[in-house]
Each structure stands twice: as C-alpha cells, then as structure tokens.
Amino acid sequence: MAIQIYQAVLATLAVFILHRLYRYSKLSSRAAGFPPGPGTVPFLGNLHQLPISRPELKFATFARQFGSITGIKAGCQNMIILNTWQAVRDLLEQKGSIYSSRPTIPVCEIVVPGGLNPALNPYGDLWRGQRKKLVDFLGGERTDKMKPVQDAESTQMIFDMLKSPVNFEHHVDRSFGAVILATVFGQRGKTFEHGGKIESFFKVEEQWSAAVGPTSSPPINSFPFLNSVPDWLTPWKGWKLRALGIKGEQERLYIGLLNETRERLSHGKGANCFLSQCLVTQEKEWYDDTYLAYLGGVLLEGGAETSSSATMVFIMAMAAFPEVLERAQEEVDRVCGVSRLPGQEDTANLPYIRACMLEVLRWRPVTPLAIPHHTTAQDTYQTYNVPAGTDVVINCWMINHDETFYDSPATFNPSRYILNDFGASAPVDLETNKGRRLNYTFGAGRRVCPGQRFAENSMMMLFAKLVWAFDIEATGKLPLDLQEGWTEGVVIRPKNLPVKFKLRGGDRKKVVHDAWLEADAFLQQFE
Ligand code: HEM
C-alpha cells in the first residue's frame, strides 16, 4: 500500500513537471502573428542569441535581416525591437496610451519599491503626477533659467582640469552632478572628495547600474519559475540582500540631501531650487519626504551619468579626429577671442560645436537602446500581433546609423548637421518625415527624456570651454569601435580614455583662473 501511494505521488509529480516543461516550451516559442525574428529553441526562446555585452550590435544584425520590427522571445517574455524611426513614431508616439509603461524588474521592486522612481514606474496616475512635476521644472524655456549654474560649473570643471588634468573623468562627473545638486537640491558639489555628496552619489549609482545588469539577479521575467527556487540554490545567491543594501544607501543619500535642502530653506537659502519649491507646497499637495527625495534623486540619476558619458565620447572624438577639433577651436576662437572663456551667451553662435554635440549623440549614443517601454494592451501593427505585456526596445543605435538616411553613418562627421538640420544625406521632406526627431538617443513617446534641453545646454557650454582651453591628444589606442573598452549597461561610455590635455597658447591660464574666481563667488550661494 505504502509503495502504491509513493508511486502515485511520483507519477503526479512527473506529470506536473512535464506539464510545466511543456508550458514553458510553448511560451518560449514565437506565437503566430508575432513580429519576425530569429528561430527559437525550447525554454530559452532567443535568450541564447542575446549577448550580455553590446546587445545593440546584435540587434542591428537582426534589423538587417527582419526589417522595421524584430520579435524576440526572452524565455517566456515577449519583446519587440523597433528598428526604424517610423515604427517608433507609429507605436510609441501615436499609440502612447498603450506603449508607455515600463517592464517590472524584480530588483527594482526591491531597490525602489512602491513607485519611488518615476523613470521606472509603470504608466499610471502615480507616474503622471511625478512626470508633471519634472516637466514643470525642466520643460521648455524654464530650463534656460538654470544656464548661469551650468555656466559656472563648467568653468569650475575647466579650472579643475588645469590643476589635475589626469583626473579629467572625475572633473566631468563632478561638474554634471554639481549642476543637478545646485538646481535641484540648492546645494554645492564643490569636490569629488571621498565621502562627499558627489562621490557618494556616483558610488551608489555604480552599484545600482550593476544590480540592474542582466546577470546580477535571476531572470524571473523570462523564467517565472525561478521565483519559487530558493535563493541559496541559484547562482545569484544573495541578490535580494545586495539589492536591499543599495536601497539603504540610496535612501540615506536622497533623504539626507532633502533634509539639508529643508534646513537651508529654513535659513533663507536655496529658495529657487526645484525641491525647495516642492517643500513649500508639500503639505498642501500631500507629498511625503520619501516621494520628494526620490524625485530629486531621479534627476541626479537621469542627468549626471548620461551627460558626462556623452562628454567622454566628445573627448574621445576630439582626440581621434584632430581636424574636427581644429575646426571647433577655430569657431570658438573667432566668436570669443582669446581673452575670455565662452559662456552661456555664446552657445547660439557656435553652430559647429552644436553639430559636434549632435554627432556625438548620433554616432555613439550613450543610451543605445534607450530605456525599455512596455505595452499595457494588445495591439496590431502592420500585419503583426503585439500582445499586452510586451517589452518594447527603441533601437537608437540602428536608427542613428540608418544608411538610407545618413551618408556614411559609421563616420564621425559633424558637418552633416551643418549641411542639414537632421544630419541627413539629402534635403529632408518635412511632410514625409513628419514627427521625425533630430535623434532618438533621448528616447521617444510619452516617456521621452524630459531633460534633453537641460542636457544640451550643459553640454554646449562644457564642450565650448573644453576646446577653447585645451588641445586634446590621444596617448594610446582609443576604443572607437565599441567592441572593447566601454562600460556595460543602460548608459555606456568609453572607459579610461588614453588622452592628454594641453593648455592652448596665449594667456588662457589667467583667463581660466579669473573666470573661476567669478564662478566660485557665484556658486558660494549653494554652500
Ligand atoms: C546626454 C544626456 C541624456 C541622455 C542621452 C538621456 C537619455 C534618456 C533616455 C533614453 C530616456 C528614456 C526615454 C524613453 O523611455 O523613451 C531618459 C529618461 C529620463 N531622463 Fe534623460 N537623458 C539625458 C539627460 C537627462 C537629464 C539632464 C535629466 C534631468 C535633469 C534627465 C532626466 C530623465 C528622466 C527623469 C527620465 C525618465 C522619464 C520617464 O520615464 O518618464 N535626463 N533619458
């Protein structure tokens, strides 16, 4: 009798496991009507074909094979990759009500639970409220009010470079972090010293980026059964504890910054910054401290690393293409002369520097796949079925390298933006290109980056000052081709650039020093 019960239990278990396996194998294959893509294998779908490093390059080869939209099965998870600007417009822009959510990522649920991070929140009322606040702060010409801070911080960055050029990456990171710290929290980020606000932010940001990487936690969206496997049995052992550690550090940092903003406000300081204004209406609007602290935190996260990564690409390009650097220097010298640093009032007169910035964003987009969107309802596109719950990736890399639109897209050639606003090889017919963006590196649709103008203002000032002050030379092999020497993640940048900076002739040292004294006096209001 006991043996019969034992056999029955075993048989039931076997049927259960076989049923699960059958179900997973069905779920990981491409359903009829799903957009075309590479062949799948049971359980994995296409996961075995998705590289952890530089997925954008693999997605570009899929695009050449499958056309404007590629369908991918990441285990059970449906994913579509939009390879043309028209597909992005047709879906993300024109059907924003169903293409504007974000995938639910288990590690994010631990680090930023309850919708704390607007950039990662699902589409809905909570996100709408947060987004409105961010756009009220960053939108349109309101952003331009922050130019004096961007001007002063970029001057400090050039001054820091004069003192210790080898630490140029820290100076760039500090400068963009400090701009957000001043405009959002009303505080100064004067140095990159250990334990200071800027260093603490970049440290926790690095851990956070690593935690959302594809190998740091179990791929539960692709294989939901992993949710029921005990942590200690998996290769990701301890991932939840590590995520909780990051949550603790991030919370301490952001709440600490908010408390300091409140304290300063009570002494009449920093009243113009974003969070001070939020604090004034806090009670009336029912926002708790954590909500406000993370609203400021997401601006640090969204604004600092992205802009400084793009600056690393700019520095690499200037070192790699001396003829471009020379032309940029010629322009900035002609407009500003040698006896003053370029500043906020000059950027409108520097079309070639602007062309360099647009080309940096096109040529080596620092967000090559933007941030994934997620569908909240079933849709039909062309003849394809896009199920509800599909992850949607903008293939910025591919769109930025479209051979039918750009002349030699692999070449770094800022002049393309002088010849044509879109950088296109032929005049762009605005009727057939209605709704086309200048570039897709800032994403698209209702989740498009709200900080684009803010970022462009910051970068223009910093780029103009850099080429005005320095010659930039390569001292080793530059990682131009993306295969090696780049960081991994949603935001990428070339690592440890082998470059050196040489102060240009004339009295530039004194000009920089004097400009810094003025900038420092201005920035003291944030101390
Ligand atoms: C070179 C600089 C930057 C790049 C390349 C960049 C890129 C992006 C991209 C690709 C997205 C996702 C868009 C989408 O889902 O379609 C995004 C979102 C976002 N960015 Fe930026 N960004 C930059 C600078 C900034 C700055 C300076 C700020 C703020 C001061 C900022 C704040 C944000 C926020 C809050 C979001 C989330 C929007 C949402 O989900 O509703 N970004 N950014």
Coordinates of C-alpha atoms and ligand atoms in Angstrom, one line a residue:
M1 CA 0.0 0.0 0.0
A2 CA 2.8 2.4 1.0
I3 CA 4.6 1.6 -2.2
Q4 CA 1.4 2.4 -4.3
I5 CA 1.0 5.8 -2.6
Y6 CA 4.7 6.5 -3.2
Q7 CA 4.3 5.6 -6.9
A8 CA 1.2 7.7 -7.2
V9 CA 3.0 10.7 -5.7
L10 CA 5.9 10.2 -8.0
A11 CA 3.6 9.9 -11.0
T12 CA 1.7 13.0 -10.1
L13 CA 5.0 14.9 -9.6
A14 CA 6.3 13.7 -13.0
V15 CA 3.0 14.8 -14.8
F16 CA 3.2 18.2 -13.0
I17 CA 6.8 18.7 -14.1
L18 CA 6.2 17.5 -17.7
H19 CA 3.2 19.8 -17.9
R20 CA 5.3 22.8 -16.7
L21 CA 8.0 21.9 -19.1
Y22 CA 5.5 21.7 -22.0
R23 CA 4.0 25.0 -21.0
Y24 CA 7.4 26.8 -20.8
S25 CA 8.5 25.3 -24.1
K26 CA 5.3 26.6 -25.7
L27 CA 5.6 30.0 -24.1
S28 CA 9.2 30.4 -25.3
S29 CA 8.3 29.8 -29.0
R30 CA 7.1 32.5 -31.3
A31 CA 3.3 32.7 -31.5
A32 CA 1.5 33.0 -34.9
G33 CA 1.4 36.7 -35.9
F34 CA 4.2 37.8 -33.5
P35 CA 6.8 40.0 -35.4
P36 CA 9.5 38.1 -37.3
G37 CA 12.8 37.3 -35.6
P38 CA 15.5 34.6 -35.2
G39 CA 14.4 31.0 -34.7
T40 CA 13.7 30.0 -31.1
V41 CA 14.8 26.9 -29.0
P42 CA 12.6 25.4 -26.3
F43 CA 12.7 27.2 -22.9
L44 CA 15.3 29.8 -23.9
G45 CA 13.4 31.2 -26.9
N46 CA 16.1 33.6 -28.2
L47 CA 17.9 34.1 -25.0
H48 CA 21.0 32.2 -26.1
Q49 CA 21.3 34.6 -29.1
L50 CA 21.2 37.8 -26.9
P51 CA 24.7 38.8 -25.9
I52 CA 25.2 40.4 -22.5
S53 CA 27.8 42.8 -24.0
R54 CA 26.8 45.3 -26.7
P55 CA 23.3 43.9 -27.5
E56 CA 22.7 46.9 -29.7
L57 CA 25.2 45.5 -32.3
K58 CA 23.4 42.1 -32.4
F59 CA 20.0 43.9 -32.6
A60 CA 21.4 45.8 -35.7
T61 CA 22.1 42.5 -37.4
F62 CA 18.6 41.3 -36.6
A63 CA 17.3 44.6 -38.1
R64 CA 19.1 44.0 -41.4
Q65 CA 17.5 40.5 -41.5
F66 CA 14.0 41.1 -40.3
G67 CA 13.1 44.8 -41.2
S68 CA 11.5 47.5 -39.2
I69 CA 10.4 45.5 -36.2
T70 CA 12.1 42.4 -34.7
G71 CA 10.2 40.0 -32.4
I72 CA 12.3 38.3 -29.7
K73 CA 11.4 35.7 -27.1
A74 CA 13.4 36.2 -24.0
G75 CA 12.3 32.9 -22.5
C76 CA 8.6 33.4 -21.9
Q77 CA 8.9 37.2 -22.2
N78 CA 7.8 38.8 -25.4
M79 CA 10.0 41.6 -26.7
I80 CA 9.9 43.8 -29.8
I81 CA 12.7 45.9 -31.1
L82 CA 11.8 49.0 -33.2
N83 CA 14.5 49.4 -35.8
T84 CA 13.1 52.4 -37.7
W85 CA 12.0 55.9 -36.7
Q86 CA 8.7 55.2 -38.4
A87 CA 8.0 52.2 -36.2
V88 CA 8.9 54.4 -33.2
R89 CA 6.5 57.1 -34.3
D90 CA 3.7 54.7 -35.2
L91 CA 3.8 52.9 -31.9
L92 CA 5.4 55.0 -29.1
E93 CA 4.3 58.4 -30.3
Q94 CA 1.0 57.7 -31.9
K95 CA -0.3 54.9 -29.6
G96 CA 1.3 56.3 -26.4
S97 CA -1.7 55.3 -24.3
I98 CA -0.6 51.6 -24.6
Y99 CA 3.1 51.8 -25.3
S100 CA 4.3 53.9 -22.3
S101 CA 4.7 51.6 -19.4
R102 CA 7.9 50.1 -18.1
P103 CA 8.8 46.4 -17.6
T104 CA 8.5 45.2 -14.0
I105 CA 12.1 44.4 -13.0
P106 CA 12.3 42.3 -9.7
V107 CA 15.5 44.0 -8.5
C108 CA 13.9 47.4 -9.0
E109 CA 10.9 46.3 -6.9
I110 CA 13.4 45.9 -4.0
V111 CA 15.6 49.0 -4.5
V112 CA 12.8 51.5 -5.4
P113 CA 9.5 49.9 -4.1
G114 CA 6.1 51.5 -4.3
G115 CA 6.8 53.6 -7.4
L116 CA 9.6 55.7 -5.9
N117 CA 11.5 56.1 -9.1
P118 CA 9.5 57.9 -11.8
A119 CA 11.8 56.7 -14.6
L120 CA 11.0 53.1 -13.8
N121 CA 7.3 53.3 -12.8
P122 CA 4.5 51.7 -14.7
Y123 CA 2.3 54.0 -16.7
G124 CA -0.5 55.4 -14.5
D125 CA -1.6 58.1 -12.1
L126 CA 1.5 58.0 -9.8
W127 CA 3.9 58.3 -12.8
R128 CA 1.7 61.0 -14.3
G129 CA 1.9 63.2 -11.2
Q130 CA 5.7 62.7 -10.9
R131 CA 6.2 63.4 -14.6
K132 CA 4.2 66.6 -14.4
K133 CA 6.4 67.9 -11.6
L134 CA 9.6 67.0 -13.5
V135 CA 8.3 68.7 -16.7
D136 CA 7.2 71.8 -14.8
F137 CA 10.8 72.1 -13.7
L138 CA 12.6 71.1 -16.8
G139 CA 10.2 71.8 -19.6
G140 CA 10.7 74.4 -22.4
E141 CA 12.4 77.6 -21.7
R142 CA 12.1 77.2 -17.9
T143 CA 15.3 75.1 -18.3
D144 CA 17.2 78.1 -19.6
K145 CA 16.9 79.8 -16.2
M146 CA 19.5 77.2 -15.0
K147 CA 22.1 78.3 -17.5
P148 CA 24.0 80.5 -15.0
V149 CA 24.7 77.4 -12.8
Q150 CA 25.7 75.4 -15.8
D151 CA 28.0 78.1 -17.0
A152 CA 29.7 78.4 -13.6
E153 CA 30.0 74.7 -13.0
S154 CA 31.6 74.2 -16.5
T155 CA 34.1 76.9 -15.7
Q156 CA 35.0 75.2 -12.4
M157 CA 35.4 72.0 -14.4
I158 CA 38.0 73.7 -16.7
F159 CA 39.8 75.1 -13.7
D160 CA 39.9 71.7 -12.1
M161 CA 41.3 70.3 -15.3
L162 CA 44.1 72.9 -15.2
K163 CA 45.0 71.7 -11.7
S164 CA 44.9 68.0 -12.3
P165 CA 44.3 67.0 -16.0
V166 CA 44.7 63.3 -15.4
N167 CA 41.6 63.2 -13.2
F168 CA 39.5 64.6 -16.1
E169 CA 36.8 62.0 -15.8
H170 CA 36.2 62.9 -12.1
H171 CA 36.0 66.6 -13.0
V172 CA 33.5 65.9 -15.8
D173 CA 31.3 63.7 -13.5
R174 CA 31.6 66.3 -10.7
S175 CA 30.6 69.1 -12.9
F176 CA 27.3 67.5 -14.2
G177 CA 26.5 66.1 -10.8
A178 CA 27.0 69.5 -9.2
V179 CA 24.7 71.2 -11.8
I180 CA 21.9 68.9 -10.7
L181 CA 22.8 69.2 -7.0
A182 CA 22.6 73.0 -7.2
T183 CA 19.5 73.4 -9.4
V184 CA 17.5 70.5 -7.8
F185 CA 18.7 70.5 -4.1
G186 CA 20.1 74.0 -3.9
Q187 CA 23.5 72.6 -2.6
R188 CA 27.0 72.8 -3.8
G189 CA 29.1 69.8 -5.0
K190 CA 32.4 71.5 -5.0
T191 CA 34.7 68.5 -4.9
F192 CA 34.8 64.8 -5.7
E193 CA 36.3 64.0 -2.3
H194 CA 35.8 60.6 -0.7
G195 CA 32.5 60.5 1.3
G196 CA 31.3 63.8 -0.2
K197 CA 27.9 64.2 -1.9
I198 CA 29.1 63.8 -5.4
E199 CA 31.3 60.8 -4.8
S200 CA 28.6 59.1 -2.7
F201 CA 26.1 59.6 -5.5
F202 CA 28.4 58.1 -8.2
K203 CA 29.4 55.2 -5.9
V204 CA 25.8 54.1 -5.2
E205 CA 24.9 54.8 -8.8
E206 CA 27.6 52.4 -10.0
Q207 CA 26.2 49.7 -7.7
W208 CA 22.7 50.4 -8.8
S209 CA 23.6 50.1 -12.5
A210 CA 25.4 46.9 -11.9
A211 CA 22.4 45.5 -10.0
V212 CA 20.0 46.0 -12.9
G213 CA 22.5 44.3 -15.3
P214 CA 21.3 41.1 -16.9
T215 CA 23.5 38.7 -14.9
S216 CA 23.1 40.2 -11.4
S217 CA 19.8 38.8 -10.5
P218 CA 17.7 35.8 -11.7
P219 CA 15.8 36.5 -15.0
I220 CA 12.4 36.0 -13.4
N221 CA 10.5 37.7 -16.2
S222 CA 11.9 35.2 -18.7
F223 CA 11.6 32.2 -16.4
P224 CA 8.9 32.9 -13.8
F225 CA 9.5 29.5 -12.0
L226 CA 12.8 31.0 -10.7
N227 CA 10.7 33.0 -8.3
S228 CA 9.9 29.8 -6.4
V229 CA 13.5 28.4 -6.4
P230 CA 15.3 29.1 -3.0
D231 CA 17.8 31.8 -3.4
W232 CA 20.7 29.7 -2.0
L233 CA 20.2 27.2 -4.8
T234 CA 20.8 29.7 -7.5
P235 CA 23.9 31.3 -9.0
W236 CA 22.5 34.7 -7.9
K237 CA 22.7 33.8 -4.2
G238 CA 22.3 36.9 -2.0
W239 CA 20.9 39.1 -4.7
K240 CA 18.0 40.3 -2.6
L241 CA 20.3 41.3 0.3
R242 CA 22.6 43.1 -2.1
A243 CA 19.6 45.0 -3.5
L244 CA 18.4 45.9 0.0
G245 CA 21.9 47.2 0.7
I246 CA 21.7 49.5 -2.3
K247 CA 18.2 50.6 -1.3
G248 CA 19.5 51.6 2.2
E249 CA 22.4 53.6 0.8
Q250 CA 20.3 55.4 -1.8
E251 CA 17.6 56.2 0.7
R252 CA 20.1 57.6 3.2
L253 CA 21.7 59.8 0.5
Y254 CA 18.5 61.1 -1.0
I255 CA 16.7 61.7 2.3
G256 CA 19.9 63.3 3.7
L257 CA 20.0 65.7 0.7
L258 CA 16.3 66.6 1.1
N259 CA 16.8 67.3 4.8
E260 CA 19.7 69.6 4.1
T261 CA 17.6 71.4 1.5
R262 CA 14.9 71.9 4.1
E263 CA 17.4 73.1 6.7
R264 CA 18.9 75.5 4.2
L265 CA 15.5 76.8 3.3
S266 CA 14.7 77.5 6.9
H267 CA 17.8 79.8 6.9
G268 CA 16.5 81.5 3.7
K269 CA 19.0 79.7 1.4
G270 CA 18.4 77.8 -1.8
A271 CA 14.8 79.0 -2.2
N272 CA 14.9 78.8 -6.0
C273 CA 15.8 75.2 -6.4
F274 CA 13.4 72.5 -7.5
L275 CA 13.0 70.8 -4.1
S276 CA 12.6 74.0 -2.1
Q277 CA 9.7 74.9 -4.3
C278 CA 8.2 71.4 -3.8
L279 CA 8.8 71.7 0.0
V280 CA 6.8 75.0 0.1
T281 CA 3.7 73.2 -1.3
Q282 CA 4.4 69.8 0.3
E283 CA 1.6 69.9 2.9
K284 CA -1.0 71.2 0.5
E285 CA -0.1 68.6 -2.0
W286 CA 0.3 65.7 0.4
Y287 CA 3.7 64.6 -0.7
D288 CA 5.8 62.7 1.8
D289 CA 9.5 63.2 2.2
T290 CA 10.5 59.9 0.5
Y291 CA 8.4 60.9 -2.5
L292 CA 10.2 64.2 -2.8
A293 CA 13.7 62.9 -2.0
Y294 CA 13.4 60.3 -4.8
L295 CA 12.0 62.9 -7.3
G296 CA 15.3 64.8 -6.7
G297 CA 17.3 61.6 -6.8
V298 CA 15.9 60.5 -10.2
L299 CA 17.1 63.8 -11.6
L300 CA 20.6 63.1 -10.3
E301 CA 20.4 59.6 -11.8
G302 CA 19.0 60.7 -15.1
G303 CA 21.0 63.8 -15.6
A304 CA 24.6 63.3 -14.3
E305 CA 25.9 60.0 -15.7
T306 CA 24.2 60.4 -19.1
S307 CA 25.7 63.9 -19.8
S308 CA 29.1 63.0 -18.5
S309 CA 29.2 59.8 -20.6
A310 CA 28.4 61.9 -23.7
T311 CA 31.2 64.2 -22.8
M312 CA 33.6 61.2 -22.7
V313 CA 32.5 60.4 -26.2
F314 CA 33.1 64.0 -27.2
I315 CA 36.6 63.9 -25.7
M316 CA 37.4 60.7 -27.5
A317 CA 36.2 62.1 -30.8
M318 CA 38.2 65.3 -30.4
A319 CA 41.4 63.2 -29.7
A320 CA 40.6 60.9 -32.6
F321 CA 39.8 63.5 -35.2
P322 CA 42.2 66.4 -34.9
E323 CA 40.7 68.2 -38.0
V324 CA 37.3 68.4 -36.2
L325 CA 38.9 69.7 -33.0
E326 CA 40.8 72.3 -35.1
R327 CA 37.6 73.5 -36.7
A328 CA 35.8 73.6 -33.4
Q329 CA 38.7 75.7 -31.9
E330 CA 38.7 78.0 -34.9
E331 CA 34.9 78.7 -34.4
V332 CA 35.2 79.3 -30.7
D333 CA 38.2 81.5 -31.0
R334 CA 36.5 83.5 -33.7
V335 CA 33.4 84.1 -31.6
C336 CA 35.1 84.6 -28.2
G337 CA 38.7 85.6 -28.9
V338 CA 41.4 84.6 -26.5
S339 CA 40.7 86.9 -23.6
R340 CA 37.5 85.3 -22.3
L341 CA 36.0 81.9 -21.8
P342 CA 33.0 81.0 -23.9
G343 CA 29.8 81.2 -21.8
Q344 CA 26.0 80.9 -21.9
E345 CA 25.6 83.9 -24.2
D346 CA 27.8 82.4 -26.9
T347 CA 26.3 79.0 -27.5
A348 CA 23.7 80.2 -30.0
N349 CA 26.7 81.4 -32.1
L350 CA 28.6 78.1 -32.2
P351 CA 26.8 76.0 -34.9
Y352 CA 29.8 73.8 -35.4
I353 CA 30.2 72.9 -31.7
R354 CA 26.4 72.2 -31.7
A355 CA 26.9 70.0 -34.8
C356 CA 29.7 68.1 -32.8
M357 CA 27.3 67.6 -29.9
L358 CA 24.6 66.2 -32.2
E359 CA 27.1 64.0 -33.9
V360 CA 28.3 62.6 -30.6
L361 CA 24.7 61.7 -29.7
R362 CA 24.2 60.1 -33.1
W363 CA 27.5 58.4 -33.7
R364 CA 28.0 56.7 -30.3
P365 CA 24.6 57.1 -28.5
V366 CA 25.3 56.7 -24.7
T367 CA 21.8 55.2 -24.3
P368 CA 21.9 52.9 -27.4
L369 CA 18.7 51.1 -26.6
A370 CA 17.1 53.9 -24.5
I371 CA 15.0 52.5 -21.6
P372 CA 12.6 49.8 -22.5
H373 CA 8.9 50.6 -22.7
H374 CA 6.1 48.0 -22.0
T375 CA 2.7 47.6 -23.6
T376 CA -0.4 47.6 -21.4
A377 CA -2.9 46.3 -24.1
Q378 CA -2.8 44.1 -27.1
D379 CA -2.1 45.9 -30.4
T380 CA -1.9 45.1 -34.1
Y381 CA 0.9 46.7 -36.2
Q382 CA 1.1 46.2 -39.9
T383 CA 0.1 42.5 -40.1
Y384 CA 1.7 41.7 -36.7
N385 CA 0.2 41.0 -33.3
V386 CA 1.8 42.7 -30.3
P387 CA 0.5 41.1 -27.1
A388 CA -0.2 43.1 -24.0
G389 CA 2.8 42.9 -21.6
T390 CA 5.4 43.0 -24.4
D391 CA 8.7 44.8 -23.7
V392 CA 9.4 47.4 -26.4
V393 CA 13.0 48.5 -27.2
I394 CA 14.0 51.5 -29.3
N395 CA 16.9 50.5 -31.4
C396 CA 18.5 54.0 -31.2
W397 CA 21.8 52.6 -32.4
M398 CA 20.2 51.3 -35.6
I399 CA 18.1 54.4 -36.3
N400 CA 21.2 56.6 -35.8
H401 CA 23.1 54.5 -38.3
D402 CA 20.5 54.2 -41.0
E403 CA 22.4 54.1 -44.3
T404 CA 19.3 55.2 -46.3
F405 CA 19.2 58.4 -44.3
Y406 CA 22.8 59.3 -43.3
D407 CA 25.8 59.5 -45.6
S408 CA 28.5 57.1 -44.3
P409 CA 26.8 56.7 -40.9
A410 CA 29.8 55.0 -39.3
T411 CA 31.9 58.1 -39.9
F412 CA 32.2 60.8 -37.2
N413 CA 31.3 63.8 -39.3
P414 CA 29.7 66.8 -37.5
S415 CA 29.4 68.7 -40.8
R416 CA 26.4 66.6 -41.7
Y417 CA 24.5 68.8 -39.2
I418 CA 25.7 72.0 -40.8
L419 CA 24.5 70.9 -44.2
N420 CA 21.2 69.7 -43.0
D421 CA 19.3 70.1 -39.6
F422 CA 18.7 66.4 -39.4
G423 CA 22.2 65.4 -40.5
A424 CA 20.7 63.6 -43.5
S425 CA 22.5 63.0 -46.8
A426 CA 19.7 64.7 -48.8
P427 CA 17.2 67.5 -48.0
V428 CA 14.5 66.2 -45.7
D429 CA 11.0 66.4 -46.9
L430 CA 9.1 67.6 -43.7
E431 CA 5.8 66.1 -45.0
T432 CA 7.1 62.6 -45.3
N433 CA 9.3 62.9 -42.2
K434 CA 6.5 64.5 -40.1
G435 CA 7.2 63.7 -36.4
R436 CA 10.8 62.6 -37.0
R437 CA 13.1 63.6 -34.1
L438 CA 16.6 65.0 -34.7
N439 CA 17.9 61.9 -32.9
Y440 CA 16.5 59.0 -30.8
T441 CA 19.2 59.0 -28.1
F442 CA 16.7 60.7 -25.7
G443 CA 14.0 58.1 -26.4
A444 CA 10.5 58.9 -27.7
G445 CA 6.8 59.0 -26.9
R446 CA 5.3 59.9 -23.5
R447 CA 8.5 58.7 -21.7
V448 CA 10.9 60.8 -23.8
C449 CA 13.7 62.2 -21.7
P450 CA 12.4 65.4 -20.1
G451 CA 16.0 66.6 -19.5
Q452 CA 17.0 66.9 -23.2
R453 CA 17.2 70.7 -23.4
F454 CA 18.8 70.9 -19.9
A455 CA 21.4 68.3 -21.0
E456 CA 22.1 70.1 -24.3
N457 CA 22.6 73.5 -22.6
S458 CA 25.1 71.9 -20.1
M459 CA 27.0 70.0 -22.8
M460 CA 27.2 73.0 -25.2
M461 CA 28.9 75.2 -22.5
L462 CA 31.2 72.5 -21.4
F463 CA 32.2 71.4 -24.9
A464 CA 32.9 75.0 -26.0
K465 CA 35.1 75.7 -22.9
L466 CA 37.0 72.4 -23.3
V467 CA 38.1 73.1 -26.9
W468 CA 38.7 76.8 -26.2
A469 CA 41.1 75.9 -23.4
F470 CA 42.8 72.6 -24.5
D471 CA 44.3 70.7 -27.3
I472 CA 43.3 67.1 -26.8
E473 CA 45.6 64.3 -27.9
A474 CA 45.4 60.5 -27.9
T475 CA 48.2 58.8 -25.9
G476 CA 47.2 55.3 -26.8
K477 CA 44.5 53.3 -28.7
L478 CA 41.1 54.8 -28.4
P479 CA 38.1 52.5 -28.2
L480 CA 36.4 53.9 -31.3
D481 CA 34.7 50.8 -32.5
L482 CA 32.7 49.9 -29.4
Q483 CA 33.9 46.3 -29.2
E484 CA 36.2 46.8 -26.2
G485 CA 36.9 49.5 -23.7
W486 CA 33.3 50.5 -23.0
T487 CA 31.2 50.2 -19.8
E488 CA 28.1 48.0 -20.0
G489 CA 24.5 48.9 -19.0
V490 CA 21.7 51.2 -20.0
V491 CA 24.1 54.1 -20.1
I492 CA 27.5 53.4 -21.7
R493 CA 30.8 55.3 -22.0
P494 CA 34.3 54.7 -23.1
K495 CA 36.5 53.7 -20.1
N496 CA 39.9 55.0 -19.1
L497 CA 40.4 57.1 -22.2
P498 CA 44.1 57.4 -23.1
V499 CA 44.2 61.1 -23.8
K500 CA 46.1 64.1 -22.6
F501 CA 45.1 67.8 -22.4
K502 CA 47.5 70.6 -23.3
L503 CA 46.6 74.1 -22.4
R504 CA 46.4 76.2 -25.6
G505 CA 48.5 79.3 -26.1
G506 CA 48.0 82.9 -25.1
D507 CA 47.0 84.0 -21.6
R508 CA 44.5 81.2 -21.2
K509 CA 45.7 80.1 -17.8
K510 CA 44.9 83.6 -16.4
V511 CA 41.6 83.8 -18.2
V512 CA 40.5 80.5 -16.7
H513 CA 41.7 81.4 -13.3
D514 CA 39.8 84.8 -13.4
A515 CA 36.7 83.2 -14.7
W516 CA 36.9 80.6 -12.0
L517 CA 37.1 83.3 -9.3
E518 CA 33.9 84.7 -10.6
A519 CA 32.2 81.3 -10.9
D520 CA 33.3 80.3 -7.4
A521 CA 31.8 83.5 -6.0
F522 CA 28.5 82.8 -7.7
L523 CA 28.5 79.2 -6.6
Q524 CA 29.1 80.1 -2.9
Q525 CA 25.3 80.7 -2.6
F526 CA 24.9 76.9 -2.6
E527 CA 27.4 76.3 0.2
Ligands
HEM1 C1 23.0 63.2 -22.7 C2 22.1 63.3 -21.8 C3 20.9 62.4 -21.6 C4 20.5 61.3 -22.4 C5 21.2 60.7 -23.5 C6 19.3 60.9 -21.8 C7 18.5 59.8 -22.3 C8 17.3 59.3 -21.8 C9 16.5 58.3 -22.3 C10 16.9 57.4 -23.5 C11 15.4 58.1 -21.5 C12 14.3 57.1 -21.7 C13 13.3 57.7 -22.7 C14 12.2 56.7 -23.1 O1 11.8 55.9 -22.3 O2 11.8 56.7 -24.3 C15 15.5 59.1 -20.5 C16 14.6 59.3 -19.5 C17 14.7 60.2 -18.5 N1 15.7 61.2 -18.4 FE1 17.2 61.5 -19.6 N2 18.9 61.7 -20.8 C18 19.9 62.6 -20.6 C19 19.9 63.7 -19.7 C20 18.9 63.9 -18.7 C21 18.9 65.0 -17.8 C22 20.0 66.1 -17.8 C23 17.9 64.8 -17.0 C24 17.4 65.6 -15.8 C25 18.0 66.7 -15.4 C26 17.2 63.6 -17.4 C27 16.1 63.0 -16.8 C28 15.4 61.9 -17.2 C29 14.2 61.4 -16.6 C30 13.6 61.9 -15.3 C31 13.8 60.3 -17.4 C32 12.6 59.4 -17.1 C33 11.4 59.8 -17.9 C34 10.1 58.9 -17.7 O3 10.3 57.7 -17.6 O4 9.0 59.5 -17.7 N3 17.9 63.1 -18.5 N4 16.7 59.9 -20.7

